[in-house]
Short mmCIF file of the C-alpha atoms (twelve columns), coordinates in Angstrom:
data_MODEL
# 
_entry.id   MODEL 
# 
loop_
_atom_site.group_PDB 
_atom_site.id 
_atom_site.type_symbol 
_atom_site.label_atom_id 
_atom_site.label_alt_id 
_atom_site.label_comp_id 
_atom_site.label_asym_id 
_atom_site.label_seq_id 
_atom_site.Cartn_x 
_atom_site.Cartn_y 
_atom_site.Cartn_z 
_atom_site.pdbx_PDB_model_num 
ATOM 1   C CA . MET A 1   99.547  62.084 135.079 1 
ATOM 2   C CA . PRO A 2   101.626 62.532 138.110 1 
ATOM 3   C CA . ALA A 3   101.231 63.804 141.642 1 
ATOM 4   C CA . PRO A 4   101.506 67.471 141.460 1 
ATOM 5   C CA . ALA A 5   104.866 69.268 142.016 1 
ATOM 6   C CA . THR A 6   104.823 71.624 144.574 1 
ATOM 7   C CA . GLU A 7   109.095 72.627 144.563 1 
ATOM 8   C CA . ALA A 8   109.542 76.024 143.113 1 
ATOM 9   C CA . ARG A 9   111.273 75.851 139.827 1 
ATOM 10  C CA . ARG A 10  111.564 77.801 137.340 1 
ATOM 11  C CA . ALA A 11  111.964 78.042 133.432 1 
ATOM 12  C CA . ALA A 12  112.044 80.886 130.792 1 
ATOM 13  C CA . VAL A 13  112.274 81.883 127.061 1 
ATOM 14  C CA . LEU A 14  115.660 83.980 125.819 1 
ATOM 15  C CA . GLY A 15  116.056 86.079 122.767 1 
ATOM 16  C CA . SER A 16  115.941 89.836 121.030 1 
ATOM 17  C CA . PRO A 17  112.730 90.571 120.431 1 
ATOM 18  C CA . ILE A 18  111.022 87.890 122.908 1 
ATOM 19  C CA . ALA A 19  107.461 89.841 123.419 1 
ATOM 20  C CA . HIS A 20  105.611 88.073 120.326 1 
ATOM 21  C CA . SER A 21  107.382 84.807 121.972 1 
ATOM 22  C CA . LEU A 22  104.245 82.168 122.505 1 
ATOM 23  C CA . SER A 23  106.776 79.713 124.695 1 
ATOM 24  C CA . PRO A 24  105.509 80.944 127.784 1 
ATOM 25  C CA . VAL A 25  101.701 80.110 126.846 1 
ATOM 26  C CA . LEU A 26  102.727 76.569 126.055 1 
ATOM 27  C CA . HIS A 27  104.565 75.469 128.350 1 
ATOM 28  C CA . ARG A 28  102.528 76.742 131.067 1 
ATOM 29  C CA . ALA A 29  99.605  75.233 129.330 1 
ATOM 30  C CA . ALA A 30  101.438 71.731 129.624 1 
ATOM 31  C CA . TYR A 31  103.029 72.812 133.404 1 
ATOM 32  C CA . ALA A 32  98.885  72.870 134.362 1 
ATOM 33  C CA . GLU A 33  97.780  69.899 132.674 1 
ATOM 34  C CA . LEU A 34  100.659 67.841 134.000 1 
ATOM 35  C CA . GLY A 35  100.126 69.637 137.878 1 
ATOM 36  C CA . LEU A 36  103.239 71.054 138.114 1 
ATOM 37  C CA . THR A 37  101.778 73.952 140.455 1 
ATOM 38  C CA . GLY A 38  105.201 74.560 141.528 1 
ATOM 39  C CA . TRP A 39  106.778 75.778 138.268 1 
ATOM 40  C CA . SER A 40  106.578 79.276 136.349 1 
ATOM 41  C CA . TYR A 41  107.909 80.200 133.131 1 
ATOM 42  C CA . ASP A 42  108.728 83.468 132.127 1 
ATOM 43  C CA . ARG A 43  109.794 85.882 128.950 1 
ATOM 44  C CA . PHE A 44  113.134 87.599 129.283 1 
ATOM 45  C CA . GLU A 45  114.371 90.254 126.365 1 
ATOM 46  C CA . VAL A 46  118.008 89.056 126.559 1 
ATOM 47  C CA . ASP A 47  120.732 90.123 123.260 1 
ATOM 48  C CA . GLU A 48  124.056 88.561 123.244 1 
ATOM 49  C CA . ALA A 49  126.270 90.709 124.776 1 
ATOM 50  C CA . ALA A 50  123.588 90.548 128.256 1 
ATOM 51  C CA . LEU A 51  123.551 86.530 127.684 1 
ATOM 52  C CA . PRO A 52  126.730 85.059 129.832 1 
ATOM 53  C CA . GLU A 53  125.628 88.205 132.916 1 
ATOM 54  C CA . PHE A 54  122.059 86.851 133.187 1 
ATOM 55  C CA . MET A 55  123.514 82.543 132.663 1 
ATOM 56  C CA . ASP A 56  125.979 83.337 135.577 1 
ATOM 57  C CA . LYS A 57  123.170 84.896 138.144 1 
ATOM 58  C CA . LEU A 58  120.526 82.060 137.732 1 
ATOM 59  C CA . GLY A 59  120.063 80.118 140.765 1 
ATOM 60  C CA . SER A 60  119.532 76.624 142.074 1 
ATOM 61  C CA . GLU A 61  115.962 77.020 141.324 1 
ATOM 62  C CA . TRP A 62  115.989 77.070 137.112 1 
ATOM 63  C CA . ALA A 63  115.526 73.879 135.500 1 
ATOM 64  C CA . GLY A 64  116.004 74.876 132.158 1 
ATOM 65  C CA . LEU A 65  115.864 77.738 128.940 1 
ATOM 66  C CA . SER A 66  114.742 77.977 125.695 1 
ATOM 67  C CA . LEU A 67  116.570 79.927 123.183 1 
ATOM 68  C CA . THR A 68  115.213 82.248 120.520 1 
ATOM 69  C CA . MET A 69  117.403 84.790 118.157 1 
ATOM 70  C CA . PRO A 70  120.142 85.850 118.339 1 
ATOM 71  C CA . LEU A 71  120.853 83.599 121.394 1 
ATOM 72  C CA . LYS A 72  121.045 80.052 119.883 1 
ATOM 73  C CA . ARG A 73  124.564 79.833 118.385 1 
ATOM 74  C CA . ALA A 74  126.185 82.596 121.593 1 
ATOM 75  C CA . VAL A 75  125.160 80.570 124.056 1 
ATOM 76  C CA . ILE A 76  127.401 77.420 123.327 1 
ATOM 77  C CA . PRO A 77  130.874 78.727 124.709 1 
ATOM 78  C CA . LEU A 78  128.741 79.866 128.042 1 
ATOM 79  C CA . LEU A 79  127.375 75.509 128.397 1 
ATOM 80  C CA . ASP A 80  129.327 72.532 129.590 1 
ATOM 81  C CA . GLU A 81  127.564 70.227 127.036 1 
ATOM 82  C CA . VAL A 82  126.569 70.229 123.921 1 
ATOM 83  C CA . SER A 83  123.988 66.946 122.248 1 
ATOM 84  C CA . GLU A 84  124.980 66.316 118.897 1 
ATOM 85  C CA . THR A 85  122.333 67.228 117.175 1 
ATOM 86  C CA . ALA A 86  122.944 70.720 118.364 1 
ATOM 87  C CA . ALA A 87  126.684 70.567 117.278 1 
ATOM 88  C CA . SER A 88  125.296 69.147 114.284 1 
ATOM 89  C CA . VAL A 89  124.126 73.058 113.256 1 
ATOM 90  C CA . GLU A 90  125.538 74.768 116.111 1 
ATOM 91  C CA . ALA A 91  122.253 76.207 117.325 1 
ATOM 92  C CA . VAL A 92  120.865 75.232 120.464 1 
ATOM 93  C CA . ASN A 93  117.316 76.256 121.284 1 
ATOM 94  C CA . THR A 94  117.437 74.741 124.782 1 
ATOM 95  C CA . VAL A 95  119.416 74.558 128.043 1 
ATOM 96  C CA . VAL A 96  119.026 72.110 130.847 1 
ATOM 97  C CA . PHE A 97  120.555 72.560 134.280 1 
ATOM 98  C CA . THR A 98  120.769 69.329 135.707 1 
ATOM 99  C CA . GLU A 99  121.210 68.526 139.655 1 
ATOM 100 C CA . ASP A 100 125.438 68.982 139.207 1 
ATOM 101 C CA . GLY A 101 124.866 72.282 137.992 1 
ATOM 102 C CA . ARG A 102 126.138 71.538 134.998 1 
ATOM 103 C CA . ARG A 103 124.307 73.192 131.435 1 
ATOM 104 C CA . VAL A 104 123.486 70.843 128.941 1 
ATOM 105 C CA . GLY A 105 122.341 72.310 125.027 1 
ATOM 106 C CA . ASP A 106 119.956 70.636 123.053 1 
ATOM 107 C CA . ASN A 107 118.047 71.382 119.685 1 
ATOM 108 C CA . THR A 108 114.454 70.387 119.274 1 
ATOM 109 C CA . ASP A 109 114.164 72.112 116.446 1 
ATOM 110 C CA . ILE A 110 115.696 69.734 114.432 1 
ATOM 111 C CA . PRO A 111 113.691 66.788 115.978 1 
ATOM 112 C CA . GLY A 112 110.615 68.627 115.887 1 
ATOM 113 C CA . ILE A 113 109.364 69.167 112.233 1 
ATOM 114 C CA . VAL A 114 110.257 65.764 111.823 1 
ATOM 115 C CA . ALA A 115 107.930 64.531 114.701 1 
ATOM 116 C CA . ALA A 116 105.244 67.406 113.133 1 
ATOM 117 C CA . LEU A 117 106.231 65.345 109.778 1 
ATOM 118 C CA . ARG A 118 105.360 62.398 111.083 1 
ATOM 119 C CA . GLU A 119 101.891 63.449 112.338 1 
ATOM 120 C CA . ARG A 120 101.122 63.773 109.169 1 
ATOM 121 C CA . GLY A 121 102.692 60.275 107.953 1 
ATOM 122 C CA . ILE A 122 105.084 61.725 106.433 1 
ATOM 123 C CA . GLU A 123 107.724 59.572 107.309 1 
ATOM 124 C CA . GLN A 124 110.050 59.826 104.292 1 
ATOM 125 C CA . VAL A 125 110.515 60.913 100.911 1 
ATOM 126 C CA . ASP A 126 112.416 60.355 98.331  1 
ATOM 127 C CA . SER A 127 112.784 64.312 97.240  1 
ATOM 128 C CA . ALA A 128 112.127 67.509 99.021  1 
ATOM 129 C CA . ALA A 129 112.538 71.550 98.179  1 
ATOM 130 C CA . ILE A 130 113.538 73.958 100.802 1 
ATOM 131 C CA . LEU A 131 112.786 77.762 100.295 1 
ATOM 132 C CA . GLY A 132 114.984 80.039 101.622 1 
ATOM 133 C CA . ALA A 133 118.360 79.632 103.718 1 
ATOM 134 C CA . GLY A 134 118.076 81.543 106.651 1 
ATOM 135 C CA . ALA A 135 118.353 80.547 109.811 1 
ATOM 136 C CA . THR A 136 115.609 77.902 109.711 1 
ATOM 137 C CA . ALA A 137 117.078 76.512 106.946 1 
ATOM 138 C CA . SER A 138 120.198 74.614 108.685 1 
ATOM 139 C CA . SER A 139 117.518 72.960 111.212 1 
ATOM 140 C CA . ALA A 140 115.604 71.779 108.190 1 
ATOM 141 C CA . LEU A 141 118.339 70.342 106.519 1 
ATOM 142 C CA . ALA A 142 119.304 68.349 109.840 1 
ATOM 143 C CA . ALA A 143 115.412 67.066 109.772 1 
ATOM 144 C CA . LEU A 144 115.474 66.104 105.999 1 
ATOM 145 C CA . ALA A 145 118.810 63.967 106.713 1 
ATOM 146 C CA . ARG A 146 116.925 61.872 108.164 1 
ATOM 147 C CA . VAL A 147 113.370 61.930 106.074 1 
ATOM 148 C CA . CYS A 148 114.789 62.669 102.630 1 
ATOM 149 C CA . THR A 149 116.679 59.338 100.890 1 
ATOM 150 C CA . GLY A 150 117.284 61.723 98.050  1 
ATOM 151 C CA . GLU A 151 118.411 65.137 96.567  1 
ATOM 152 C CA . ILE A 152 117.080 67.964 98.703  1 
ATOM 153 C CA . VAL A 153 116.629 71.190 96.412  1 
ATOM 154 C CA . VAL A 154 117.466 74.648 98.197  1 
ATOM 155 C CA . HIS A 155 116.499 77.962 96.283  1 
ATOM 156 C CA . VAL A 156 118.013 80.763 97.457  1 
ATOM 157 C CA . ARG A 157 118.595 84.243 96.353  1 
ATOM 158 C CA . SER A 158 122.472 85.045 97.383  1 
ATOM 159 C CA . ALA A 159 125.955 83.133 96.246  1 
ATOM 160 C CA . ALA A 160 127.100 83.821 100.378 1 
ATOM 161 C CA . ARG A 161 123.416 81.823 101.218 1 
ATOM 162 C CA . ALA A 162 123.828 79.011 98.614  1 
ATOM 163 C CA . ALA A 163 128.260 78.640 99.687  1 
ATOM 164 C CA . GLU A 164 126.417 78.157 103.534 1 
ATOM 165 C CA . MET A 165 123.809 75.772 101.868 1 
ATOM 166 C CA . ARG A 166 126.418 73.585 100.232 1 
ATOM 167 C CA . GLN A 167 128.936 74.157 103.458 1 
ATOM 168 C CA . TRP A 168 125.801 72.591 105.959 1 
ATOM 169 C CA . GLY A 169 124.748 69.934 103.171 1 
ATOM 170 C CA . GLU A 170 128.114 68.824 103.105 1 
ATOM 171 C CA . ARG A 171 128.173 68.682 106.888 1 
ATOM 172 C CA . LEU A 172 125.073 66.281 107.614 1 
ATOM 173 C CA . GLY A 173 125.681 63.909 104.546 1 
ATOM 174 C CA . VAL A 174 122.978 65.437 102.703 1 
ATOM 175 C CA . ASP A 175 122.550 65.855 98.515  1 
ATOM 176 C CA . VAL A 176 122.344 69.236 98.248  1 
ATOM 177 C CA . ARG A 177 122.202 71.145 94.899  1 
ATOM 178 C CA . ILE A 178 121.332 75.221 94.878  1 
ATOM 179 C CA . ALA A 179 118.927 76.851 92.604  1 
ATOM 180 C CA . ASP A 180 118.069 80.840 92.153  1 
ATOM 181 C CA . TRP A 181 115.311 82.012 94.024  1 
ATOM 182 C CA . SER A 182 113.768 82.910 90.129  1 
ATOM 183 C CA . GLU A 183 113.148 78.691 89.926  1 
ATOM 184 C CA . ALA A 184 111.298 78.030 92.965  1 
ATOM 185 C CA . GLU A 185 108.122 77.597 91.449  1 
ATOM 186 C CA . GLN A 186 109.777 74.581 89.985  1 
ATOM 187 C CA . GLY A 187 110.465 72.946 93.884  1 
ATOM 188 C CA . LEU A 188 106.006 73.807 94.799  1 
ATOM 189 C CA . SER A 189 105.818 70.029 92.502  1 
ATOM 190 C CA . ALA A 190 107.959 68.508 95.395  1 
ATOM 191 C CA . PRO A 191 107.038 65.703 97.480  1 
ATOM 192 C CA . LEU A 192 107.746 68.127 100.187 1 
ATOM 193 C CA . VAL A 193 108.468 71.556 99.916  1 
ATOM 194 C CA . ILE A 194 109.859 73.468 103.466 1 
ATOM 195 C CA . ALA A 195 109.398 77.206 103.521 1 
ATOM 196 C CA . THR A 196 111.482 78.566 106.305 1 
ATOM 197 C CA . THR A 197 111.185 82.349 104.796 1 
ATOM 198 C CA . PRO A 198 110.025 85.654 106.275 1 
ATOM 199 C CA . ALA A 199 106.420 86.454 106.123 1 
ATOM 200 C CA . GLY A 200 105.286 87.297 102.586 1 
ATOM 201 C CA . ALA A 201 108.338 86.043 100.930 1 
ATOM 202 C CA . THR A 202 106.948 83.167 99.425  1 
ATOM 203 C CA . ASP A 203 103.519 85.710 98.613  1 
ATOM 204 C CA . ALA A 204 104.273 85.564 95.323  1 
ATOM 205 C CA . LEU A 205 104.912 82.161 94.588  1 
ATOM 206 C CA . ALA A 206 101.518 81.388 95.531  1 
ATOM 207 C CA . SER A 207 99.681  81.323 92.405  1 
ATOM 208 C CA . ALA A 208 101.922 78.707 90.873  1 
ATOM 209 C CA . VAL A 209 101.160 75.907 93.005  1 
ATOM 210 C CA . PRO A 210 100.313 72.707 90.922  1 
ATOM 211 C CA . GLU A 211 97.285  71.221 90.865  1 
ATOM 212 C CA . ARG A 212 97.957  68.517 92.936  1 
ATOM 213 C CA . PRO A 213 100.577 69.541 95.753  1 
ATOM 214 C CA . ALA A 214 101.970 67.405 98.534  1 
ATOM 215 C CA . THR A 215 103.097 68.493 101.835 1 
ATOM 216 C CA . LEU A 216 103.600 72.440 102.656 1 
ATOM 217 C CA . PHE A 217 105.886 72.444 105.522 1 
ATOM 218 C CA . ASP A 218 105.630 76.611 106.141 1 
ATOM 219 C CA . VAL A 219 107.723 77.822 109.229 1 
ATOM 220 C CA . LEU A 220 105.591 80.770 109.661 1 
ATOM 221 C CA . TYR A 221 102.727 81.287 112.385 1 
ATOM 222 C CA . ASP A 222 101.611 84.093 112.450 1 
ATOM 223 C CA . PRO A 223 100.238 85.566 110.260 1 
ATOM 224 C CA . TRP A 224 98.534  82.550 109.403 1 
ATOM 225 C CA . PRO A 225 97.883  80.869 107.026 1 
ATOM 226 C CA . THR A 226 100.386 82.620 104.530 1 
ATOM 227 C CA . ALA A 227 99.466  82.631 100.967 1 
ATOM 228 C CA . LEU A 228 101.363 80.121 99.738  1 
ATOM 229 C CA . ALA A 229 99.961  78.114 102.495 1 
ATOM 230 C CA . ALA A 230 96.149  79.698 101.871 1 
ATOM 231 C CA . ARG A 231 96.495  78.210 98.219  1 
ATOM 232 C CA . TRP A 232 98.481  74.879 98.932  1 
ATOM 233 C CA . SER A 233 95.105  73.796 101.327 1 
ATOM 234 C CA . ALA A 234 92.793  75.044 98.534  1 
ATOM 235 C CA . TYR A 235 94.731  72.663 96.322  1 
ATOM 236 C CA . GLY A 236 94.012  69.711 98.824  1 
ATOM 237 C CA . GLY A 237 97.644  69.693 99.570  1 
ATOM 238 C CA . ALA A 238 99.008  68.508 103.495 1 
ATOM 239 C CA . VAL A 239 99.909  71.574 105.163 1 
ATOM 240 C CA . VAL A 240 102.414 72.001 108.392 1 
ATOM 241 C CA . SER A 241 102.440 74.792 110.114 1 
ATOM 242 C CA . GLY A 242 104.651 76.280 112.366 1 
ATOM 243 C CA . LEU A 243 102.600 76.601 115.207 1 
ATOM 244 C CA . ASP A 244 102.620 72.270 114.703 1 
ATOM 245 C CA . LEU A 245 106.859 73.051 115.037 1 
ATOM 246 C CA . LEU A 246 106.356 74.797 117.629 1 
ATOM 247 C CA . VAL A 247 104.664 72.756 119.591 1 
ATOM 248 C CA . HIS A 248 106.245 69.392 119.394 1 
ATOM 249 C CA . GLN A 249 109.582 71.110 119.794 1 
ATOM 250 C CA . ALA A 250 107.934 72.659 122.980 1 
ATOM 251 C CA . VAL A 251 106.798 69.556 124.007 1 
ATOM 252 C CA . LEU A 252 110.855 67.563 123.792 1 
ATOM 253 C CA . GLN A 253 111.756 71.158 126.106 1 
ATOM 254 C CA . VAL A 254 109.072 69.957 128.343 1 
ATOM 255 C CA . GLU A 255 110.332 66.733 128.938 1 
ATOM 256 C CA . GLN A 256 113.583 67.372 129.039 1 
ATOM 257 C CA . MET A 257 113.643 70.160 131.954 1 
ATOM 258 C CA . THR A 258 110.475 68.387 133.595 1 
ATOM 259 C CA . GLY A 259 111.755 65.001 133.124 1 
ATOM 260 C CA . VAL A 260 108.334 63.888 132.606 1 
ATOM 261 C CA . SER A 261 107.092 62.112 129.524 1 
ATOM 262 C CA . PRO A 262 104.812 62.316 127.274 1 
ATOM 263 C CA . ALA A 263 104.245 65.816 127.747 1 
ATOM 264 C CA . PRO A 264 100.710 66.634 126.563 1 
ATOM 265 C CA . LEU A 265 100.953 67.686 123.140 1 
ATOM 266 C CA . THR A 266 97.337  68.743 122.493 1 
ATOM 267 C CA . ALA A 267 96.886  71.193 125.252 1 
ATOM 268 C CA . MET A 268 99.844  73.115 124.511 1 
ATOM 269 C CA . ARG A 269 98.502  72.940 120.792 1 
ATOM 270 C CA . THR A 270 95.759  73.833 121.825 1 
ATOM 271 C CA . ALA A 271 96.809  76.771 123.934 1 
ATOM 272 C CA . GLY A 272 98.577  78.436 121.194 1 
ATOM 273 C CA . GLU A 273 95.932  78.254 118.736 1 
ATOM 274 C CA . HIS A 274 93.961  80.110 121.426 1 
ATOM 275 C CA . ALA A 275 96.788  82.633 122.080 1 
ATOM 276 C CA . LEU A 276 97.186  82.891 118.257 1 
ATOM 277 C CA . ALA A 277 93.657  83.826 117.418 1 
ATOM 278 C CA . ALA A 278 93.494  86.292 120.230 1 
ATOM 279 C CA . ARG A 279 96.099  88.550 119.046 1 
# 
């Protein structure tokens, strides 16, 4: 445990909408556990148009920012440096302000997915399925580039989304096959299924969960469990939740912003669980 840090430092999560964000709960729990008494973490409603002015007004007390939609791509032109991980999916969810005033962008969603899977003992799979092709799907694909040795089937609803996922596959160097959403039930038999869809989108698939499911990673956390995750668990399959992802990516953010490692994973997860239970 580091000595208490009384120096006033600030961090925050930005996005629109932002009221639902659990990031303040997670980061504040980390500061409390680490004895960082001078640190604060807030949330601000900021859209793409307001982002440049917001960032230009930040003083030297700022250590970092967490970014959610719709700012993950909009922030890139405002940065001095972008990590290879973030550049691979053109999405930054973490900005760290260095001592010399540089703005450095990173993506902790991708290693966060990998870490959440490893926590459940999943180091490698020979194939996988992704349900949906929205903003989270590209990060899921990038994570699978580190975990999956074979084919990744992406189930999509539109031709435009299909084209996007093919492009991401080529860019990330992974073997992607596009399948129509009508074939999503077949995807549930994969060794690893990552559901990246909005709330309710996979509810109709719950009745198609196989008798011996493998692993489901559902990126949602509120409401939880989803119908798909509940049926998956009932059949004895392993389930990784969106809270697992949120906590693991926040752990990496805390470490980057504070310079303290390791961040307190258990305390952060417990705080997140209590906050969700109170909603």
